Tab-separated table of C-alpha atoms and ligand atoms in Angstrom:
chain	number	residue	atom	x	y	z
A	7	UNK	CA	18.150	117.522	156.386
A	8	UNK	CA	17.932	114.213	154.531
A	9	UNK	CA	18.780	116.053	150.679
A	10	UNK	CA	16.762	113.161	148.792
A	11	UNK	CA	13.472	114.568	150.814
A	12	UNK	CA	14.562	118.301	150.044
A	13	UNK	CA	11.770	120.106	148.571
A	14	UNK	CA	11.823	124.037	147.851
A	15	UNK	CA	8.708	126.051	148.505
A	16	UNK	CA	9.761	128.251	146.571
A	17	UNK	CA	8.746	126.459	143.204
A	18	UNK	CA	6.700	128.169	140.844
A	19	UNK	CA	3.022	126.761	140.080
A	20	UNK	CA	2.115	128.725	136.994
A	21	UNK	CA	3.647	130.572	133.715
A	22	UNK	CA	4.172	134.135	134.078
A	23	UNK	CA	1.785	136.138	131.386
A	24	UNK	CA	3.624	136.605	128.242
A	25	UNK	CA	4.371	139.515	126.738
A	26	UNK	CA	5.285	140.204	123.401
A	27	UNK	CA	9.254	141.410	123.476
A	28	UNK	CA	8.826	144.760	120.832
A	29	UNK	CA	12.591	146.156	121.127
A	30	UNK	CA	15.636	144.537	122.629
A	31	UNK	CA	17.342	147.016	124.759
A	32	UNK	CA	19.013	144.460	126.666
A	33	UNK	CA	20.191	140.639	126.673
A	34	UNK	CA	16.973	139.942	129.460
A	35	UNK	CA	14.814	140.836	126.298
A	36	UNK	CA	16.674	138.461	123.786
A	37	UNK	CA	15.912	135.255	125.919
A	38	UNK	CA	12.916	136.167	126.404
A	39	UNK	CA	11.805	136.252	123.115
A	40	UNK	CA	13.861	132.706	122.684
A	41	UNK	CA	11.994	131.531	125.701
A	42	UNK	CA	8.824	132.399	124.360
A	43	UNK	CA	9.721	130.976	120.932
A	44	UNK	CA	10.399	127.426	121.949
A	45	UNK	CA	6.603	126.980	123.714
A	46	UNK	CA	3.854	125.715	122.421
A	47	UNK	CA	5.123	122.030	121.045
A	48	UNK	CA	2.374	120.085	123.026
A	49	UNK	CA	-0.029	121.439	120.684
A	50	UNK	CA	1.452	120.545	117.582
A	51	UNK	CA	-0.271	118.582	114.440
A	52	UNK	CA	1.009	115.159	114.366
A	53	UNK	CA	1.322	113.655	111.202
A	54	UNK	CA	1.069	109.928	110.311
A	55	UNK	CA	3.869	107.761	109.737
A	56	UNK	CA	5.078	107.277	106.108
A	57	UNK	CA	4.115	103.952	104.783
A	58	UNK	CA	6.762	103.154	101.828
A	59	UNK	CA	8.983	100.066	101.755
A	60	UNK	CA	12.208	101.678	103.154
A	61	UNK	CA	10.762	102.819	106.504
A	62	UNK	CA	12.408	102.147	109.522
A	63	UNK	CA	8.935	101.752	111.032
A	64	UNK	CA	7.485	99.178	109.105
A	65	UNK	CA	7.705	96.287	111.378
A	66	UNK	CA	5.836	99.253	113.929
A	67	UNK	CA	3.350	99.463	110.964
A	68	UNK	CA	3.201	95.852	109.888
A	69	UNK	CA	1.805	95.365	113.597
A	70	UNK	CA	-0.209	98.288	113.776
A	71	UNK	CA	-2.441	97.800	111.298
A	72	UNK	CA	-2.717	94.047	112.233
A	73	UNK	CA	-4.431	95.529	115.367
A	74	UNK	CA	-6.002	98.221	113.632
A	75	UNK	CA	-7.962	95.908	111.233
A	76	UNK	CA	-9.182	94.232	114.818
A	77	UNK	CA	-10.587	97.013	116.403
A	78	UNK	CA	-12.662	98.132	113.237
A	79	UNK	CA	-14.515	95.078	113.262
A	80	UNK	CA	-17.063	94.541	115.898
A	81	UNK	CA	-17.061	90.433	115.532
A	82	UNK	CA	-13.154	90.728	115.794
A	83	UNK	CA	-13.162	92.958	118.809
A	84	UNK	CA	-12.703	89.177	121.383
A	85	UNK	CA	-9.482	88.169	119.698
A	86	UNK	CA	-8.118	92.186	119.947
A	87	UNK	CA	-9.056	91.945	123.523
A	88	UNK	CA	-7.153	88.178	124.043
A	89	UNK	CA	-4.089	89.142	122.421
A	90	UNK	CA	-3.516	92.544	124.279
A	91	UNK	CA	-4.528	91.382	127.695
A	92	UNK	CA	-1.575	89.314	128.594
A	93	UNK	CA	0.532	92.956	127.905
A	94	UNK	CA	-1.421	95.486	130.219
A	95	UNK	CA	1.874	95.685	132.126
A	96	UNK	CA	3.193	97.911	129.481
A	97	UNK	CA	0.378	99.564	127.772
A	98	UNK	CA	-0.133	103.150	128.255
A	99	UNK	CA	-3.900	103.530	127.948
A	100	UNK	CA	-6.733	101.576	127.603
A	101	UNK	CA	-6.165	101.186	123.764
A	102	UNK	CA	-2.722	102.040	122.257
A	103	UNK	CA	-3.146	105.419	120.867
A	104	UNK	CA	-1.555	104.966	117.570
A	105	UNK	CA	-4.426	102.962	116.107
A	106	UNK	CA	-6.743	105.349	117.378
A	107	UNK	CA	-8.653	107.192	114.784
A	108	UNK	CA	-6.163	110.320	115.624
A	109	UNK	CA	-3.470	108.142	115.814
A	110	UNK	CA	-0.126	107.788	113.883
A	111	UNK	CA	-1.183	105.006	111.770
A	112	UNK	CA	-2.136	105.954	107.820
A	113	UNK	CA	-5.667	105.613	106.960
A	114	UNK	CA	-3.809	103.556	104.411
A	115	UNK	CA	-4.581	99.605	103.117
A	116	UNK	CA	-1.191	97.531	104.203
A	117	UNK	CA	1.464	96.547	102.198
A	118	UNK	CA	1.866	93.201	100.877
A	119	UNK	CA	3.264	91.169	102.658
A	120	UNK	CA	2.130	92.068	106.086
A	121	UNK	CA	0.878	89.417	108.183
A	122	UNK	CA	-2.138	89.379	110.264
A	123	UNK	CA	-2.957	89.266	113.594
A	124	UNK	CA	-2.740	85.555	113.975
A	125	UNK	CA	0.583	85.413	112.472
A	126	UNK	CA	1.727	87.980	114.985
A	127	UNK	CA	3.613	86.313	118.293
A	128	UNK	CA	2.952	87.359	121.311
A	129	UNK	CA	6.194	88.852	122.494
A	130	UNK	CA	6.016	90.919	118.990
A	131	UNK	CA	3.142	92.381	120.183
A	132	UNK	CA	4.627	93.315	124.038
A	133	UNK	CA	7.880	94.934	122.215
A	134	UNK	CA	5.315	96.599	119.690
A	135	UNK	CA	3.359	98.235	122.906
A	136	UNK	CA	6.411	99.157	124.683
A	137	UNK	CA	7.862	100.936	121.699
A	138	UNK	CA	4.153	102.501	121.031
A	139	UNK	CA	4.217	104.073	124.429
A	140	UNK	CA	6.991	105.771	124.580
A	141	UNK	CA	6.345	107.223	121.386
A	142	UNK	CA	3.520	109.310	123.076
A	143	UNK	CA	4.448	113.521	122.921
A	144	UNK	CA	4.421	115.732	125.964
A	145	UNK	CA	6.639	118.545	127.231
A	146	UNK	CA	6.919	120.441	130.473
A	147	UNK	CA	5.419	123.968	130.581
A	148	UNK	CA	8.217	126.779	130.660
A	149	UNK	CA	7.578	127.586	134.684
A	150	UNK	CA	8.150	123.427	135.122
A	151	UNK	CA	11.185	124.092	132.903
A	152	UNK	CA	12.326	127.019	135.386
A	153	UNK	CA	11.611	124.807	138.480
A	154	UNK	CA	13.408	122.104	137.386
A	155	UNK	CA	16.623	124.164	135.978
A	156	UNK	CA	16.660	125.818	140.029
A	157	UNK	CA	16.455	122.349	141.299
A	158	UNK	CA	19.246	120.767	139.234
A	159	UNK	CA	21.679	124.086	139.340
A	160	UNK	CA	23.630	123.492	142.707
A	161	UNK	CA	24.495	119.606	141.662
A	162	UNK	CA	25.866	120.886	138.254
A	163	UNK	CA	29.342	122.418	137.639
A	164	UNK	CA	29.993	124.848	135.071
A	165	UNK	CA	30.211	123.685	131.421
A	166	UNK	CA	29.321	119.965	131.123
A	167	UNK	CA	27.207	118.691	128.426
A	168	UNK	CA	23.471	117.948	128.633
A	169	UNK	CA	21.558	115.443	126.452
A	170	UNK	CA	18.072	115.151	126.792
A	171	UNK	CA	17.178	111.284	125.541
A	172	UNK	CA	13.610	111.471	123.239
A	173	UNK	CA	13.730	114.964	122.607
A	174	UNK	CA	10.777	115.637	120.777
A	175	UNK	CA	10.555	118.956	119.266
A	176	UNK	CA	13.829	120.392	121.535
A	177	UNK	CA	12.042	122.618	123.857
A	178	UNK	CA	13.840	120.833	126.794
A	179	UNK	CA	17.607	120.832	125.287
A	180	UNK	CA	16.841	124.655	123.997
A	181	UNK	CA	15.377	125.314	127.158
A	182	UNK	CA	18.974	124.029	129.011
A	183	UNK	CA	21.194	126.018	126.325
A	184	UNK	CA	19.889	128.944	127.259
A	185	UNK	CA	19.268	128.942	130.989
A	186	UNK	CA	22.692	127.199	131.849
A	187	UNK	CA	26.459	127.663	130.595
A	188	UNK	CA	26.161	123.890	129.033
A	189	UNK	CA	28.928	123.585	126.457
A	190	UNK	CA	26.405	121.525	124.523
A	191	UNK	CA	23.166	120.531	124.358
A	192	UNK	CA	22.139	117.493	122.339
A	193	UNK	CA	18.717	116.113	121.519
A	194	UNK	CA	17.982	112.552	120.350
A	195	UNK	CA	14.541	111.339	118.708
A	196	UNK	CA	13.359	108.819	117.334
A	197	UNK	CA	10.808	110.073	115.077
A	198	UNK	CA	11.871	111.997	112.038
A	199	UNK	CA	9.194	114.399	111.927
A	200	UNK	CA	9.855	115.534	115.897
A	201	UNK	CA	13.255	116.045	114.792
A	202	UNK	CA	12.710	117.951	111.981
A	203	UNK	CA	10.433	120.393	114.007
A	204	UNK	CA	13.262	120.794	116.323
A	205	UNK	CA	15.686	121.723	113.430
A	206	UNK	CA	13.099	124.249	112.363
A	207	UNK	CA	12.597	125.607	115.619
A	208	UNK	CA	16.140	126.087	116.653
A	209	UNK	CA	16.484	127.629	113.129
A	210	UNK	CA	13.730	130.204	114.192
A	211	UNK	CA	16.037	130.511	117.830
A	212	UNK	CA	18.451	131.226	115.779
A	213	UNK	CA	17.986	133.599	113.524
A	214	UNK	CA	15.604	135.290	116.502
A	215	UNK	CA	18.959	135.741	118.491
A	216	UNK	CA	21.089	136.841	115.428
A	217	UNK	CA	18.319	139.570	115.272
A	218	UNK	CA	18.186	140.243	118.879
A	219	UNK	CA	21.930	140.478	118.959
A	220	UNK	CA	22.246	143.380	115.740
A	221	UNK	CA	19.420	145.405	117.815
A	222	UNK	CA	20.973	145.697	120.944
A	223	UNK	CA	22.250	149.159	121.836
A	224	UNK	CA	25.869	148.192	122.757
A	225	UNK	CA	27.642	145.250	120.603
A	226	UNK	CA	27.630	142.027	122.826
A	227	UNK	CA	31.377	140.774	122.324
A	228	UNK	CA	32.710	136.838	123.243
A	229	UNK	CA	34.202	138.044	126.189
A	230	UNK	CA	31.197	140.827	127.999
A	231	UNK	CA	30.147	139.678	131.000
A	232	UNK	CA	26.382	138.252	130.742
A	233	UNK	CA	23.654	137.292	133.429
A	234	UNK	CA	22.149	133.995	132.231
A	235	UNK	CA	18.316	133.428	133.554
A	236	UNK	CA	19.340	131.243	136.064
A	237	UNK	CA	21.461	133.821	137.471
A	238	UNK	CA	24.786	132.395	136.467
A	239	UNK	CA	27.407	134.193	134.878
A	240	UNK	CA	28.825	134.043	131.898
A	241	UNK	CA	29.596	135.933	129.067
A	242	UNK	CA	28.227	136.763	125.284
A	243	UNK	CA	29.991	133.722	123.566
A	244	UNK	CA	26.719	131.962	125.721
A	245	UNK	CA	24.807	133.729	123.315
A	246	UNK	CA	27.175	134.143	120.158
A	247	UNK	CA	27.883	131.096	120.162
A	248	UNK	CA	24.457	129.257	120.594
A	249	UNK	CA	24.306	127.951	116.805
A	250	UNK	CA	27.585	125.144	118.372
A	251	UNK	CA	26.137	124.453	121.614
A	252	UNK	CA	22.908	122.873	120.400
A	253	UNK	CA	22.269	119.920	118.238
A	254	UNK	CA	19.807	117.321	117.655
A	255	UNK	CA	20.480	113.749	115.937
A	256	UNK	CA	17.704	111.697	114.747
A	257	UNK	CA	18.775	108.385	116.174
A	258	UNK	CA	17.642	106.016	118.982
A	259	UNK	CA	18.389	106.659	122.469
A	260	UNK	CA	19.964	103.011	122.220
A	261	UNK	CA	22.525	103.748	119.526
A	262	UNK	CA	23.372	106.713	121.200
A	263	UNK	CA	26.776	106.972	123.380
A	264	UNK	CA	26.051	109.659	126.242
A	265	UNK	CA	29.642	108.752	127.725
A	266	UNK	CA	30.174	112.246	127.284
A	267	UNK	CA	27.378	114.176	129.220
A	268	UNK	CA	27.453	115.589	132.438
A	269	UNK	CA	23.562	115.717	132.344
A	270	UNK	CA	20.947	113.346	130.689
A	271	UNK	CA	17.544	114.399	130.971
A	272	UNK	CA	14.453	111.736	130.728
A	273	UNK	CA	10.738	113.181	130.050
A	274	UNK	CA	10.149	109.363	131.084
A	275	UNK	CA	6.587	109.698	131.659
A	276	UNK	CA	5.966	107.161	128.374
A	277	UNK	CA	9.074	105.087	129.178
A	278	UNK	CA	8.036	102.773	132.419
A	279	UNK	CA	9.025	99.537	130.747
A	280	UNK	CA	12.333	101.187	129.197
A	281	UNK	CA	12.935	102.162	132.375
A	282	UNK	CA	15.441	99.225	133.277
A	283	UNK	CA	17.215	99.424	129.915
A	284	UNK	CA	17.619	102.674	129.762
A	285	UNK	CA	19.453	102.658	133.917
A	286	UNK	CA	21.724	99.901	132.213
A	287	UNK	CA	22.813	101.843	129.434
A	288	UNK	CA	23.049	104.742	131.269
A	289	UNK	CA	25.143	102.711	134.396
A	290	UNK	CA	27.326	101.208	131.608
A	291	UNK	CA	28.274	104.328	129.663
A	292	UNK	CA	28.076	107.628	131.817
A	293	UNK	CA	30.928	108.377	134.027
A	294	UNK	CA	31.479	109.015	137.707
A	295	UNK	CA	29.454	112.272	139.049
A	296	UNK	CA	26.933	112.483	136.171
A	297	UNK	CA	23.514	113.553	136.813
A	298	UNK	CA	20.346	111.932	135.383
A	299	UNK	CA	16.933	113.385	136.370
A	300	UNK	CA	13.679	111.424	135.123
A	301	UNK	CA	10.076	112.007	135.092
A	302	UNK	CA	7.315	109.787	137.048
A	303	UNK	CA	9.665	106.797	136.794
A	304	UNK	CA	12.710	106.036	139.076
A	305	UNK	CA	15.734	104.572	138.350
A	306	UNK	CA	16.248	101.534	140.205
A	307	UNK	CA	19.940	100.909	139.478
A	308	UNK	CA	22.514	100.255	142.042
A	309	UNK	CA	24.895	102.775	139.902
A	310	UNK	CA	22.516	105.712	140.893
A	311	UNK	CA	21.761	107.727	143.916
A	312	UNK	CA	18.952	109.602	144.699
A	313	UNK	CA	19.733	113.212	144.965
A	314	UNK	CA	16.314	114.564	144.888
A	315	UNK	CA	13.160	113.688	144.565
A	316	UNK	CA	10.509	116.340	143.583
A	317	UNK	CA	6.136	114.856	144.667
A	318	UNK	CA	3.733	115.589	141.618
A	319	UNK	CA	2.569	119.288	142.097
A	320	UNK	CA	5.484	120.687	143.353
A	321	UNK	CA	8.328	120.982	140.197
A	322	UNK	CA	5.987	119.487	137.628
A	323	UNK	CA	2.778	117.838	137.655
A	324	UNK	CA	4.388	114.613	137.708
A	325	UNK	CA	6.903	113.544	140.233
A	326	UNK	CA	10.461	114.517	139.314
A	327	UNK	CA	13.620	112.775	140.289
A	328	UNK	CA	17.403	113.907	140.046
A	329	UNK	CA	20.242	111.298	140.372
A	330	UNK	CA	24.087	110.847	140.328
A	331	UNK	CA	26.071	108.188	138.869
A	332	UNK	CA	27.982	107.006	141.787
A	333	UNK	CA	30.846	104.345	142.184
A	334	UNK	CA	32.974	102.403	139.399
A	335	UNK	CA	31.925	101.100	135.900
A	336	UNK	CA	29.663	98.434	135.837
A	337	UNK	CA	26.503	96.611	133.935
A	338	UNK	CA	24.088	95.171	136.085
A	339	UNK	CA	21.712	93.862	134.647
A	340	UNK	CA	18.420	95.034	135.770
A	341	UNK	CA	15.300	92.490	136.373
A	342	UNK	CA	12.607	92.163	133.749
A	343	UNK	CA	9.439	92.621	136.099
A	344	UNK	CA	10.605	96.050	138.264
A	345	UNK	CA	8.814	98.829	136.563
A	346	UNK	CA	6.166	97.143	135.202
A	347	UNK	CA	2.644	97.981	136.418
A	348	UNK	CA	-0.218	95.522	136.369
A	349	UNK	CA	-3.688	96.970	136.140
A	350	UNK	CA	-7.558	95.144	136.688
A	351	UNK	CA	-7.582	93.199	134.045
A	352	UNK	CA	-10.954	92.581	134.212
A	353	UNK	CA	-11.643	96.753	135.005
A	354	UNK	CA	-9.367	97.183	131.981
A	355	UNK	CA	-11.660	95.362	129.608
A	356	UNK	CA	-14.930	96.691	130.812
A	357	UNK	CA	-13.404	100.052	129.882
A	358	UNK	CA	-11.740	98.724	126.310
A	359	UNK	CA	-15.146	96.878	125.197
A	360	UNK	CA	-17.021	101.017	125.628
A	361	UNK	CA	-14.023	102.174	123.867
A	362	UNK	CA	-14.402	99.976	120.835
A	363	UNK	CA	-18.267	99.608	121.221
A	364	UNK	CA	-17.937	104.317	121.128
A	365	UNK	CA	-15.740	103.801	117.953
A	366	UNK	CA	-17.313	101.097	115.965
A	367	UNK	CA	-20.789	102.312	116.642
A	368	UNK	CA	-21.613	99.034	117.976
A	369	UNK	CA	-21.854	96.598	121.266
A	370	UNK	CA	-18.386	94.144	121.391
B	29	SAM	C1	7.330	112.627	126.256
B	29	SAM	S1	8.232	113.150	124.828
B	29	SAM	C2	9.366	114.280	125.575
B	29	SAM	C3	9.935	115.334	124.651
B	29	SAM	C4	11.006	116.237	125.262
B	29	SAM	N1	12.039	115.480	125.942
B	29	SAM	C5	10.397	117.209	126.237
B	29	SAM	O1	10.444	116.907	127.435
B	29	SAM	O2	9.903	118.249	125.816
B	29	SAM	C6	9.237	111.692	124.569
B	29	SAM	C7	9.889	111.660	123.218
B	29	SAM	O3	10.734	110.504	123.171
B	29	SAM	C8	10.731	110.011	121.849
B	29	SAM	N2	11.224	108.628	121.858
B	29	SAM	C9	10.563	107.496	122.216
B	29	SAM	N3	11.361	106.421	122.107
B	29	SAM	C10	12.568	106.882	121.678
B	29	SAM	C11	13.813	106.247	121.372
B	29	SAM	N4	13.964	104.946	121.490
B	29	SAM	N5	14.835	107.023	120.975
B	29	SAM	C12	14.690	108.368	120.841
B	29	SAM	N6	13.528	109.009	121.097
B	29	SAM	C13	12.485	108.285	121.516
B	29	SAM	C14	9.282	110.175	121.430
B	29	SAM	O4	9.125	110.165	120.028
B	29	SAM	C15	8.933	111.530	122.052
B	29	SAM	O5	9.140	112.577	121.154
């Protein structure tokens, strides 16, 4: 059988019920309380961006609110419309969601200083909606998370380090510390407050397992043989020894070497017009053999084979991919145009003129 058409029936479609762990009699009972602690991010509030001088984001701002002022004015609402139609190709949405009324934009006036829409060129504004869509949260559900640990186990070898690029609130890279014998797991994001949730959370992991680890009947020592929950052996320093095989860097995935991994993972859902830079950065830097799965997106990269390749419904929702770095170094540079799509853009402002009409309370 052809393995990049592979697909396992035996995928699971739906998380198991979850029940409370009340004593830990054995290791099984330890991750699953972990497991069970790490859920839940999708849901989480999600604050506004600071708006002070020093902010990394301001130029993100500075643009931001130049659209935002825009869209809250009816008699403005033509101009939004011309300067974001010649960027469809990379907007996620028929509006960007960050100067949505829910969005991460401060109800805040703007500093001085930043300029207005006119002043604002047009490739600004393309970067601005590429950068605005990938900072869009989601997270597989635990069962996904299952699925797609089964489906990446046989390319992996033991050890190996896995680095999950935009890690959000670290469900994915605790997720892989736990289920596989990973030497380490590292998490990069971009946004400061997703990091520090992850910090927290792997604190609570932490101190969870510490707790889990004192109850247990008979001491778990470095060297006692231990049944991960994929199956694979290994033994207690997997779970002693979490605390060193996890870590998370607020950084961007650009300034971020991942010559060491064995495994980078890619929620890519949000990323179609990174797509390209990140398969060159990731064909420049990670060696022979490594394994990069992505989400929705494919890498189009002559430095990649396709391993796998999951249809929505069947790992995830969304299709899944799994790829190997194949041949000698090189940097290729990708095209612009591959991964961009190009929607109606007539369609698209039928449905952005009711969008701004529902928010302003008036026609456009
Ligand atoms: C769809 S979420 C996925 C979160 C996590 N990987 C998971 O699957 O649970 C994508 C994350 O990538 C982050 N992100 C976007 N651009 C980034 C960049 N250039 N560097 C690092 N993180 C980035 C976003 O802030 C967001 O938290």
């Amino acid at each position: 059988m052809d393995s990049t058409t592979l697909q396992p029936t035996t995928f699971r479609t739906e998380n198991r019920p979850t029940v409370a762990v009340q004593r830990f009699r054995q290791p099984a009972d330890i991750f699953e309380a972990l497991f069970q602690s790490v859920q839940g991010g999708e849901a989480h509030a999600r604050p506004t961006l600071e708006l002070a001088p020093e902010s990394p984001f301001l130029p993100f701002l500075e643009i931001g609110f130049a659209l935002r002022a825009r869209m809250e004015k009816p008699e403005h609402h033509d101009y939004l419309l011309q300067r974001l139609r010649p960027h469809l190709s990379v907007m996620i949405g028929t509006l960007p969601a960050s100067i949505l009324p829910m969005g991460m934009l401060p109800k805040l006036a703007p500093l001085p200083g930043f300029r207005e829409l006119e002043d604002i060129s047009d490739d600004e504004i393309h970067h601005w909606l590429i950068q605005e869509g990938g900072l869009i949260y989601g997270e597989m559900q635990r069962f996904e998370l299952e699925n797609y640990f089964d489906a990446i186990k046989p390319f992996l070898p033991p050890g190996g380090v896995m680095v999950d690029l935009g890690s959000g609130l670290g469900k994915v890279v605790m997720t892989a510390a736990l289920t596989l014998p990973f030497v380490r797991c590292i998490g990069v994001e971009l946004l400061n407050y997703r990091h520090r949730l992850a910090q927290e959370r792997l604190v609570r992991l932490l101190t969870l397992a510490r707790q889990g680890l004192a109850a247990l009947p008979g001491a778990l020592t470095l060297e006692t043989p231990l049944r991960l929950p994929s199956g694979v052996m290994a033994t207690g320093r997997h779970l002693l020894d979490l605390g060193s095989r996890i870590l998370f860097l607020e950084n961007d995935m650009f300034k971020v070497d991942v010559r060491g991994a064995s495994l980078v993972f890619l929620y890519s859902t949000c990323f179609g017009p990174l797509m390209d830079a990140i398969s060159d950065k990731l064909a420049r830097e990670l060696p022979e053999g490594a394994l990069v799965s992505t989400t929705t997106y494919p890498i189009k990269h002559p430095a990649f084979r396709l391993l796998q390749s999951h249809a929505p419904g069947t790992l995830s929702w969304t299709s899944v991919m799994i790829y190997q770095r194949i041949g000698p170094e090189m940097a290729q540079p990708a095209s612009e145009a591959r991964y961009l799509h190009q929607p109606d853009a007539d369609a698209w402002e039928i449905r952005a003129r009711e969008d701004l009409a529902d928010m302003t309370g008036g026609g456009t």
